[in-house]
Short mmCIF file of N, CA, C and O in Angstrom, two decimals:
data_model
loop_
_atom_site.label_atom_id
_atom_site.label_comp_id
_atom_site.label_asym_id
_atom_site.label_seq_id
_atom_site.Cartn_x
_atom_site.Cartn_y
_atom_site.Cartn_z
N MET A 21 21.08 -21.52 -15.72
CA MET A 21 19.91 -21.04 -16.47
C MET A 21 19.02 -20.16 -15.61
O MET A 21 18.47 -19.16 -16.08
N ASN A 22 18.86 -20.50 -14.34
CA ASN A 22 18.00 -19.71 -13.44
C ASN A 22 18.55 -18.30 -13.26
O ASN A 22 17.78 -17.34 -13.12
N TRP A 23 19.87 -18.16 -13.22
CA TRP A 23 20.47 -16.83 -13.08
C TRP A 23 20.18 -16.00 -14.32
O TRP A 23 19.96 -14.78 -14.20
N ILE A 24 20.21 -16.59 -15.49
CA ILE A 24 19.91 -15.88 -16.73
C ILE A 24 18.46 -15.42 -16.72
O ILE A 24 18.15 -14.27 -17.08
N VAL A 25 17.56 -16.28 -16.28
CA VAL A 25 16.13 -15.91 -16.17
C VAL A 25 15.99 -14.75 -15.20
O VAL A 25 15.23 -13.79 -15.46
N LEU A 26 16.72 -14.79 -14.08
CA LEU A 26 16.65 -13.71 -13.10
C LEU A 26 17.17 -12.38 -13.69
O LEU A 26 16.56 -11.34 -13.47
N ILE A 27 18.23 -12.44 -14.43
CA ILE A 27 18.80 -11.23 -15.06
C ILE A 27 17.79 -10.65 -16.04
O ILE A 27 17.56 -9.42 -16.08
N ILE A 28 17.16 -11.49 -16.84
CA ILE A 28 16.16 -11.03 -17.81
C ILE A 28 14.98 -10.42 -17.06
O ILE A 28 14.44 -9.38 -17.46
N ALA A 29 14.56 -11.02 -15.96
CA ALA A 29 13.48 -10.47 -15.14
C ALA A 29 13.86 -9.08 -14.63
O ALA A 29 13.05 -8.15 -14.65
N GLY A 30 15.10 -8.91 -14.22
CA GLY A 30 15.57 -7.62 -13.75
C GLY A 30 15.57 -6.58 -14.89
O GLY A 30 15.25 -5.40 -14.66
N LEU A 31 15.92 -7.01 -16.08
CA LEU A 31 15.90 -6.09 -17.23
C LEU A 31 14.49 -5.66 -17.57
O LEU A 31 14.25 -4.50 -17.94
N PHE A 32 13.52 -6.57 -17.41
CA PHE A 32 12.13 -6.17 -17.60
C PHE A 32 11.69 -5.19 -16.51
O PHE A 32 10.84 -4.34 -16.76
N GLU A 33 12.27 -5.30 -15.31
CA GLU A 33 11.97 -4.31 -14.29
C GLU A 33 12.47 -2.93 -14.71
O GLU A 33 11.77 -1.93 -14.51
N VAL A 34 13.64 -2.89 -15.28
CA VAL A 34 14.16 -1.61 -15.81
C VAL A 34 13.22 -1.09 -16.89
O VAL A 34 12.91 0.10 -16.95
N ALA A 35 12.76 -2.00 -17.75
CA ALA A 35 11.86 -1.58 -18.85
C ALA A 35 10.58 -0.99 -18.30
O ALA A 35 10.08 0.02 -18.82
N PHE A 36 9.98 -1.61 -17.25
CA PHE A 36 8.72 -1.06 -16.77
C PHE A 36 8.93 0.29 -16.10
O PHE A 36 8.09 1.19 -16.23
N ALA A 37 10.05 0.49 -15.47
CA ALA A 37 10.33 1.82 -14.89
C ALA A 37 10.55 2.85 -15.99
O ALA A 37 10.06 3.99 -15.91
N ALA A 38 11.28 2.47 -17.03
CA ALA A 38 11.50 3.39 -18.15
C ALA A 38 10.19 3.74 -18.86
O ALA A 38 9.97 4.89 -19.22
N CYS A 39 9.31 2.76 -19.01
CA CYS A 39 8.01 3.02 -19.64
C CYS A 39 7.19 4.01 -18.82
O CYS A 39 6.53 4.89 -19.38
N LEU A 40 7.25 3.88 -17.49
CA LEU A 40 6.55 4.84 -16.64
C LEU A 40 7.11 6.25 -16.81
O LEU A 40 6.36 7.22 -16.87
N GLY A 41 8.41 6.35 -16.91
CA GLY A 41 9.04 7.64 -17.11
C GLY A 41 8.66 8.27 -18.43
O GLY A 41 8.38 9.48 -18.50
N LYS A 42 8.61 7.46 -19.48
CA LYS A 42 8.24 7.98 -20.80
C LYS A 42 6.76 8.32 -20.84
O LYS A 42 6.35 9.31 -21.46
N ALA A 43 5.91 7.52 -20.18
CA ALA A 43 4.48 7.81 -20.16
C ALA A 43 4.20 9.13 -19.44
O ALA A 43 3.32 9.88 -19.82
N ARG A 44 5.00 9.40 -18.42
CA ARG A 44 4.82 10.63 -17.65
C ARG A 44 5.05 11.88 -18.53
O ARG A 44 4.43 12.89 -18.33
N THR A 45 5.94 11.77 -19.51
CA THR A 45 6.25 12.92 -20.35
C THR A 45 5.47 12.89 -21.67
O THR A 45 5.66 13.78 -22.50
N SER A 46 4.64 11.88 -21.88
CA SER A 46 3.87 11.74 -23.12
C SER A 46 2.43 12.18 -22.90
O SER A 46 1.97 12.26 -21.77
N THR A 47 1.75 12.42 -24.00
CA THR A 47 0.33 12.77 -23.94
C THR A 47 -0.45 11.94 -24.95
O THR A 47 0.13 11.38 -25.89
N GLY A 48 -1.74 11.88 -24.73
CA GLY A 48 -2.65 11.24 -25.68
C GLY A 48 -2.36 9.74 -25.85
O GLY A 48 -2.02 9.03 -24.88
N SER A 49 -2.49 9.28 -27.08
CA SER A 49 -2.37 7.84 -27.34
C SER A 49 -0.93 7.35 -27.15
O SER A 49 -0.72 6.20 -26.83
N GLU A 50 0.05 8.25 -27.28
CA GLU A 50 1.42 7.83 -27.05
C GLU A 50 1.62 7.39 -25.59
O GLU A 50 2.30 6.39 -25.33
N ALA A 51 0.98 8.08 -24.67
CA ALA A 51 1.09 7.70 -23.28
C ALA A 51 0.47 6.32 -23.04
O ALA A 51 1.02 5.51 -22.27
N TYR A 52 -0.62 6.02 -23.71
CA TYR A 52 -1.24 4.69 -23.56
C TYR A 52 -0.30 3.58 -24.04
O TYR A 52 -0.30 2.49 -23.47
N TRP A 53 0.45 3.84 -25.11
CA TRP A 53 1.41 2.83 -25.59
C TRP A 53 2.47 2.60 -24.55
O TRP A 53 2.89 1.46 -24.29
N TRP A 54 2.95 3.68 -23.90
CA TRP A 54 3.96 3.53 -22.85
C TRP A 54 3.38 2.80 -21.65
O TRP A 54 4.07 1.93 -21.05
N TYR A 55 2.13 3.08 -21.29
CA TYR A 55 1.51 2.35 -20.18
C TYR A 55 1.29 0.87 -20.54
O TYR A 55 1.43 -0.01 -19.69
N SER A 56 1.00 0.60 -21.80
CA SER A 56 0.89 -0.80 -22.24
C SER A 56 2.25 -1.51 -22.13
O SER A 56 2.32 -2.66 -21.69
N GLY A 57 3.30 -0.81 -22.52
CA GLY A 57 4.65 -1.37 -22.37
C GLY A 57 4.98 -1.63 -20.91
O GLY A 57 5.60 -2.62 -20.57
N PHE A 58 4.53 -0.73 -20.05
CA PHE A 58 4.70 -0.92 -18.59
C PHE A 58 4.05 -2.19 -18.14
O PHE A 58 4.64 -3.01 -17.43
N LEU A 59 2.78 -2.39 -18.52
CA LEU A 59 2.04 -3.60 -18.10
C LEU A 59 2.69 -4.88 -18.60
O LEU A 59 2.84 -5.84 -17.84
N VAL A 60 3.09 -4.88 -19.87
CA VAL A 60 3.74 -6.08 -20.45
C VAL A 60 5.06 -6.36 -19.73
O VAL A 60 5.35 -7.49 -19.38
N SER A 61 5.84 -5.32 -19.50
CA SER A 61 7.12 -5.47 -18.81
C SER A 61 6.93 -5.93 -17.37
O SER A 61 7.68 -6.77 -16.88
N LEU A 62 5.94 -5.36 -16.71
CA LEU A 62 5.67 -5.75 -15.32
C LEU A 62 5.28 -7.22 -15.20
O LEU A 62 5.86 -7.96 -14.39
N VAL A 63 4.36 -7.65 -16.03
CA VAL A 63 3.94 -9.06 -15.99
C VAL A 63 5.08 -9.98 -16.36
O VAL A 63 5.32 -11.00 -15.69
N SER A 64 5.84 -9.62 -17.39
CA SER A 64 6.99 -10.44 -17.79
C SER A 64 8.01 -10.54 -16.67
O SER A 64 8.53 -11.62 -16.39
N SER A 65 8.31 -9.43 -16.03
CA SER A 65 9.27 -9.40 -14.94
C SER A 65 8.82 -10.30 -13.80
O SER A 65 9.61 -11.11 -13.27
N MET A 66 7.56 -10.20 -13.42
CA MET A 66 7.06 -10.98 -12.28
C MET A 66 7.04 -12.48 -12.62
O MET A 66 7.43 -13.31 -11.79
N LEU A 67 6.61 -12.82 -13.82
CA LEU A 67 6.58 -14.26 -14.20
C LEU A 67 7.99 -14.84 -14.23
O LEU A 67 8.20 -15.97 -13.76
N LEU A 68 8.94 -14.09 -14.79
CA LEU A 68 10.31 -14.59 -14.84
C LEU A 68 10.90 -14.68 -13.44
O LEU A 68 11.67 -15.61 -13.13
N LEU A 69 10.60 -13.72 -12.59
CA LEU A 69 11.07 -13.76 -11.20
C LEU A 69 10.51 -15.01 -10.51
O LEU A 69 11.24 -15.72 -9.81
N MET A 70 9.22 -15.29 -10.70
CA MET A 70 8.62 -16.48 -10.09
C MET A 70 9.31 -17.75 -10.58
O MET A 70 9.59 -18.66 -9.80
N LYS A 71 9.65 -17.78 -11.87
CA LYS A 71 10.32 -18.96 -12.44
C LYS A 71 11.71 -19.11 -11.83
O LYS A 71 12.09 -20.22 -11.44
N ALA A 72 12.46 -18.02 -11.70
CA ALA A 72 13.80 -18.09 -11.13
C ALA A 72 13.77 -18.51 -9.67
O ALA A 72 14.65 -19.22 -9.19
N LEU A 73 12.74 -18.08 -8.92
CA LEU A 73 12.66 -18.39 -7.51
C LEU A 73 12.34 -19.85 -7.23
O LEU A 73 12.47 -20.29 -6.09
N GLN A 74 11.97 -20.59 -8.23
CA GLN A 74 11.72 -22.01 -8.03
C GLN A 74 13.01 -22.76 -7.65
O GLN A 74 12.94 -23.80 -7.00
N ASN A 75 14.18 -22.22 -8.08
CA ASN A 75 15.42 -22.93 -7.83
C ASN A 75 16.52 -22.08 -7.19
O ASN A 75 17.60 -22.57 -6.98
N LEU A 76 16.24 -20.84 -6.92
CA LEU A 76 17.24 -19.95 -6.31
C LEU A 76 16.78 -19.53 -4.92
O LEU A 76 15.59 -19.46 -4.66
N PRO A 77 17.73 -19.22 -4.03
CA PRO A 77 17.34 -18.75 -2.70
C PRO A 77 16.60 -17.42 -2.83
O PRO A 77 17.07 -16.50 -3.53
N ILE A 78 15.46 -17.30 -2.17
CA ILE A 78 14.59 -16.14 -2.34
C ILE A 78 15.28 -14.85 -1.92
O ILE A 78 15.16 -13.82 -2.61
N GLY A 79 16.01 -14.84 -0.83
CA GLY A 79 16.67 -13.63 -0.36
C GLY A 79 17.67 -13.10 -1.37
O GLY A 79 17.69 -11.91 -1.69
N THR A 80 18.51 -13.98 -1.87
CA THR A 80 19.52 -13.58 -2.84
C THR A 80 18.88 -13.18 -4.16
O THR A 80 19.21 -12.14 -4.74
N ALA A 81 17.98 -14.00 -4.67
CA ALA A 81 17.35 -13.73 -5.98
C ALA A 81 16.56 -12.43 -5.95
O ALA A 81 16.68 -11.63 -6.88
N TYR A 82 15.79 -12.21 -4.93
CA TYR A 82 14.99 -10.99 -4.88
C TYR A 82 15.89 -9.76 -4.76
O TYR A 82 15.64 -8.74 -5.42
N THR A 83 16.95 -9.86 -3.99
CA THR A 83 17.88 -8.75 -3.85
C THR A 83 18.56 -8.44 -5.18
O THR A 83 18.68 -7.26 -5.55
N ILE A 84 18.98 -9.44 -5.87
CA ILE A 84 19.65 -9.22 -7.16
C ILE A 84 18.66 -8.67 -8.20
O ILE A 84 18.98 -7.75 -8.95
N TRP A 85 17.44 -9.20 -8.22
CA TRP A 85 16.39 -8.68 -9.13
C TRP A 85 16.14 -7.21 -8.85
O TRP A 85 16.07 -6.39 -9.79
N THR A 86 16.00 -6.85 -7.59
CA THR A 86 15.75 -5.47 -7.22
C THR A 86 16.95 -4.56 -7.58
O THR A 86 16.77 -3.46 -8.07
N ALA A 87 18.15 -5.08 -7.34
CA ALA A 87 19.36 -4.30 -7.63
C ALA A 87 19.52 -4.06 -9.14
O ALA A 87 19.87 -2.96 -9.56
N ILE A 88 19.25 -5.08 -9.94
CA ILE A 88 19.28 -4.89 -11.40
C ILE A 88 18.31 -3.79 -11.80
O ILE A 88 18.64 -2.90 -12.59
N GLY A 89 17.13 -3.82 -11.22
CA GLY A 89 16.14 -2.80 -11.53
C GLY A 89 16.58 -1.43 -11.06
O GLY A 89 16.45 -0.43 -11.78
N ALA A 90 17.16 -1.37 -9.88
CA ALA A 90 17.58 -0.06 -9.32
C ALA A 90 18.73 0.49 -10.12
O ALA A 90 18.73 1.68 -10.51
N ILE A 91 19.74 -0.31 -10.37
CA ILE A 91 20.90 0.14 -11.12
C ILE A 91 20.52 0.55 -12.53
O ILE A 91 20.90 1.62 -13.01
N GLY A 92 19.75 -0.30 -13.19
CA GLY A 92 19.32 -0.01 -14.55
C GLY A 92 18.48 1.23 -14.62
O GLY A 92 18.62 2.06 -15.54
N THR A 93 17.57 1.43 -13.64
CA THR A 93 16.71 2.59 -13.65
C THR A 93 17.50 3.88 -13.42
O THR A 93 17.24 4.90 -14.04
N VAL A 94 18.49 3.82 -12.53
CA VAL A 94 19.35 4.99 -12.31
C VAL A 94 20.08 5.33 -13.62
O VAL A 94 20.14 6.51 -14.03
N LEU A 95 20.62 4.32 -14.29
CA LEU A 95 21.35 4.57 -15.55
C LEU A 95 20.42 5.10 -16.65
O LEU A 95 20.78 6.02 -17.38
N ILE A 96 19.19 4.57 -16.71
CA ILE A 96 18.20 5.11 -17.67
C ILE A 96 17.88 6.55 -17.32
O ILE A 96 17.79 7.43 -18.21
N GLY A 97 17.75 6.82 -16.05
CA GLY A 97 17.47 8.19 -15.60
C GLY A 97 18.57 9.14 -16.03
O GLY A 97 18.31 10.25 -16.51
N ILE A 98 19.81 8.72 -15.87
CA ILE A 98 20.94 9.56 -16.22
C ILE A 98 21.08 9.75 -17.72
O ILE A 98 21.21 10.87 -18.22
N PHE A 99 21.01 8.65 -18.48
CA PHE A 99 21.30 8.72 -19.90
C PHE A 99 20.09 9.07 -20.77
O PHE A 99 20.24 9.70 -21.81
N VAL A 100 18.90 8.67 -20.35
CA VAL A 100 17.70 8.94 -21.18
C VAL A 100 16.96 10.17 -20.70
O VAL A 100 16.58 11.02 -21.51
N PHE A 101 16.77 10.26 -19.39
CA PHE A 101 15.97 11.34 -18.83
C PHE A 101 16.80 12.54 -18.36
O PHE A 101 16.30 13.47 -17.79
N LYS A 102 18.14 12.43 -18.59
CA LYS A 102 19.05 13.55 -18.27
C LYS A 102 18.98 13.97 -16.81
O LYS A 102 19.07 15.16 -16.49
N GLU A 103 18.83 13.02 -15.92
CA GLU A 103 18.83 13.34 -14.48
C GLU A 103 20.26 13.70 -14.07
O GLU A 103 21.24 13.23 -14.66
N PRO A 104 20.39 14.54 -13.05
CA PRO A 104 21.74 14.99 -12.64
C PRO A 104 22.54 13.83 -12.04
O PRO A 104 21.99 12.90 -11.47
N THR A 105 23.84 13.94 -12.18
CA THR A 105 24.72 12.95 -11.60
C THR A 105 25.86 13.68 -10.87
O THR A 105 26.23 14.77 -11.26
N ASN A 106 26.35 13.05 -9.82
CA ASN A 106 27.47 13.61 -9.10
C ASN A 106 28.29 12.46 -8.51
O ASN A 106 27.94 11.29 -8.67
N PHE A 107 29.36 12.83 -7.83
CA PHE A 107 30.25 11.81 -7.28
C PHE A 107 29.53 10.82 -6.38
O PHE A 107 29.71 9.61 -6.50
N TRP A 108 28.73 11.32 -5.45
CA TRP A 108 28.08 10.43 -4.48
C TRP A 108 27.06 9.52 -5.12
O TRP A 108 26.92 8.36 -4.72
N ARG A 109 26.36 9.98 -6.10
CA ARG A 109 25.39 9.14 -6.81
C ARG A 109 26.12 7.97 -7.48
O ARG A 109 25.68 6.82 -7.37
N ILE A 110 27.20 8.25 -8.15
CA ILE A 110 28.00 7.21 -8.80
C ILE A 110 28.65 6.31 -7.76
O ILE A 110 28.67 5.06 -7.91
N PHE A 111 29.18 6.89 -6.69
CA PHE A 111 29.80 6.10 -5.63
C PHE A 111 28.85 5.06 -5.06
O PHE A 111 29.17 3.88 -4.92
N PHE A 112 27.63 5.50 -4.69
CA PHE A 112 26.68 4.57 -4.10
C PHE A 112 26.13 3.58 -5.12
O PHE A 112 25.80 2.43 -4.78
N LEU A 113 26.04 3.96 -6.37
CA LEU A 113 25.66 3.04 -7.43
C LEU A 113 26.71 1.92 -7.53
O LEU A 113 26.37 0.74 -7.64
N LEU A 114 27.98 2.30 -7.49
CA LEU A 114 29.06 1.31 -7.56
C LEU A 114 29.08 0.41 -6.32
O LEU A 114 29.39 -0.78 -6.43
N THR A 115 28.76 0.95 -5.17
CA THR A 115 28.71 0.09 -3.96
C THR A 115 27.56 -0.90 -4.07
O THR A 115 27.69 -2.04 -3.62
N LEU A 116 26.48 -0.49 -4.69
CA LEU A 116 25.36 -1.43 -4.93
C LEU A 116 25.78 -2.55 -5.89
O LEU A 116 25.50 -3.71 -5.64
N VAL A 117 26.49 -2.18 -6.95
CA VAL A 117 26.98 -3.18 -7.88
C VAL A 117 27.92 -4.16 -7.17
O VAL A 117 27.81 -5.37 -7.32
N GLY A 118 28.82 -3.62 -6.35
CA GLY A 118 29.73 -4.48 -5.60
C GLY A 118 29.00 -5.42 -4.64
O GLY A 118 29.38 -6.59 -4.52
N SER A 119 27.95 -4.92 -4.02
CA SER A 119 27.17 -5.74 -3.10
C SER A 119 26.46 -6.88 -3.84
O SER A 119 26.41 -8.01 -3.37
N VAL A 120 25.91 -6.58 -5.00
CA VAL A 120 25.26 -7.63 -5.81
C VAL A 120 26.25 -8.67 -6.25
O VAL A 120 25.97 -9.89 -6.18
N ILE A 121 27.43 -8.27 -6.69
CA ILE A 121 28.43 -9.24 -7.11
C ILE A 121 28.82 -10.09 -5.91
O ILE A 121 28.94 -11.33 -6.03
N GLY A 122 29.00 -9.48 -4.75
CA GLY A 122 29.34 -10.24 -3.56
C GLY A 122 28.26 -11.25 -3.18
O GLY A 122 28.57 -12.39 -2.84
N LEU A 123 27.02 -10.86 -3.25
CA LEU A 123 25.91 -11.79 -2.95
C LEU A 123 25.92 -12.97 -3.91
O LEU A 123 25.71 -14.11 -3.50
N LYS A 124 26.14 -12.69 -5.17
CA LYS A 124 26.16 -13.76 -6.18
C LYS A 124 27.31 -14.71 -5.88
O LYS A 124 27.14 -15.95 -5.98
N LEU A 125 28.45 -14.19 -5.53
CA LEU A 125 29.62 -15.03 -5.29
C LEU A 125 29.49 -15.96 -4.09
O LEU A 125 30.02 -17.07 -4.09
N ILE A 126 28.73 -15.53 -3.10
CA ILE A 126 28.59 -16.37 -1.89
C ILE A 126 27.35 -17.24 -1.93
O ILE A 126 27.14 -18.06 -1.04
N SER A 127 26.50 -17.10 -2.97
CA SER A 127 25.27 -17.92 -3.06
C SER A 127 25.59 -19.28 -3.65
O SER A 127 26.49 -19.43 -4.47
N HIS A 128 24.79 -20.23 -3.28
CA HIS A 128 24.96 -21.61 -3.79
C HIS A 128 24.20 -21.78 -5.05
O HIS A 128 23.14 -21.41 -5.27
#
């Protein structure tokens, strides 16, 4: 259950980064809605991370939470914000995914 909470916390991290990206390209009241989404996502992510850390090793949990956010944010950047992609970007993204899987496999 703690791993599921950690994954959800990581997804909220992706959401707050995406909200910041959308707020940057928005104006007026629309930008305030995106900033509100950022704040809700940020608080939700932190609270869920705190909950998961009660029973998971902090080094592993924090690394996985950060990696979920980084991987998800790169994918949002590519697919939503049309950021450029190339071989090396995908290569290093996949090495990050492999590292996270390895950390999970060796954690208790």
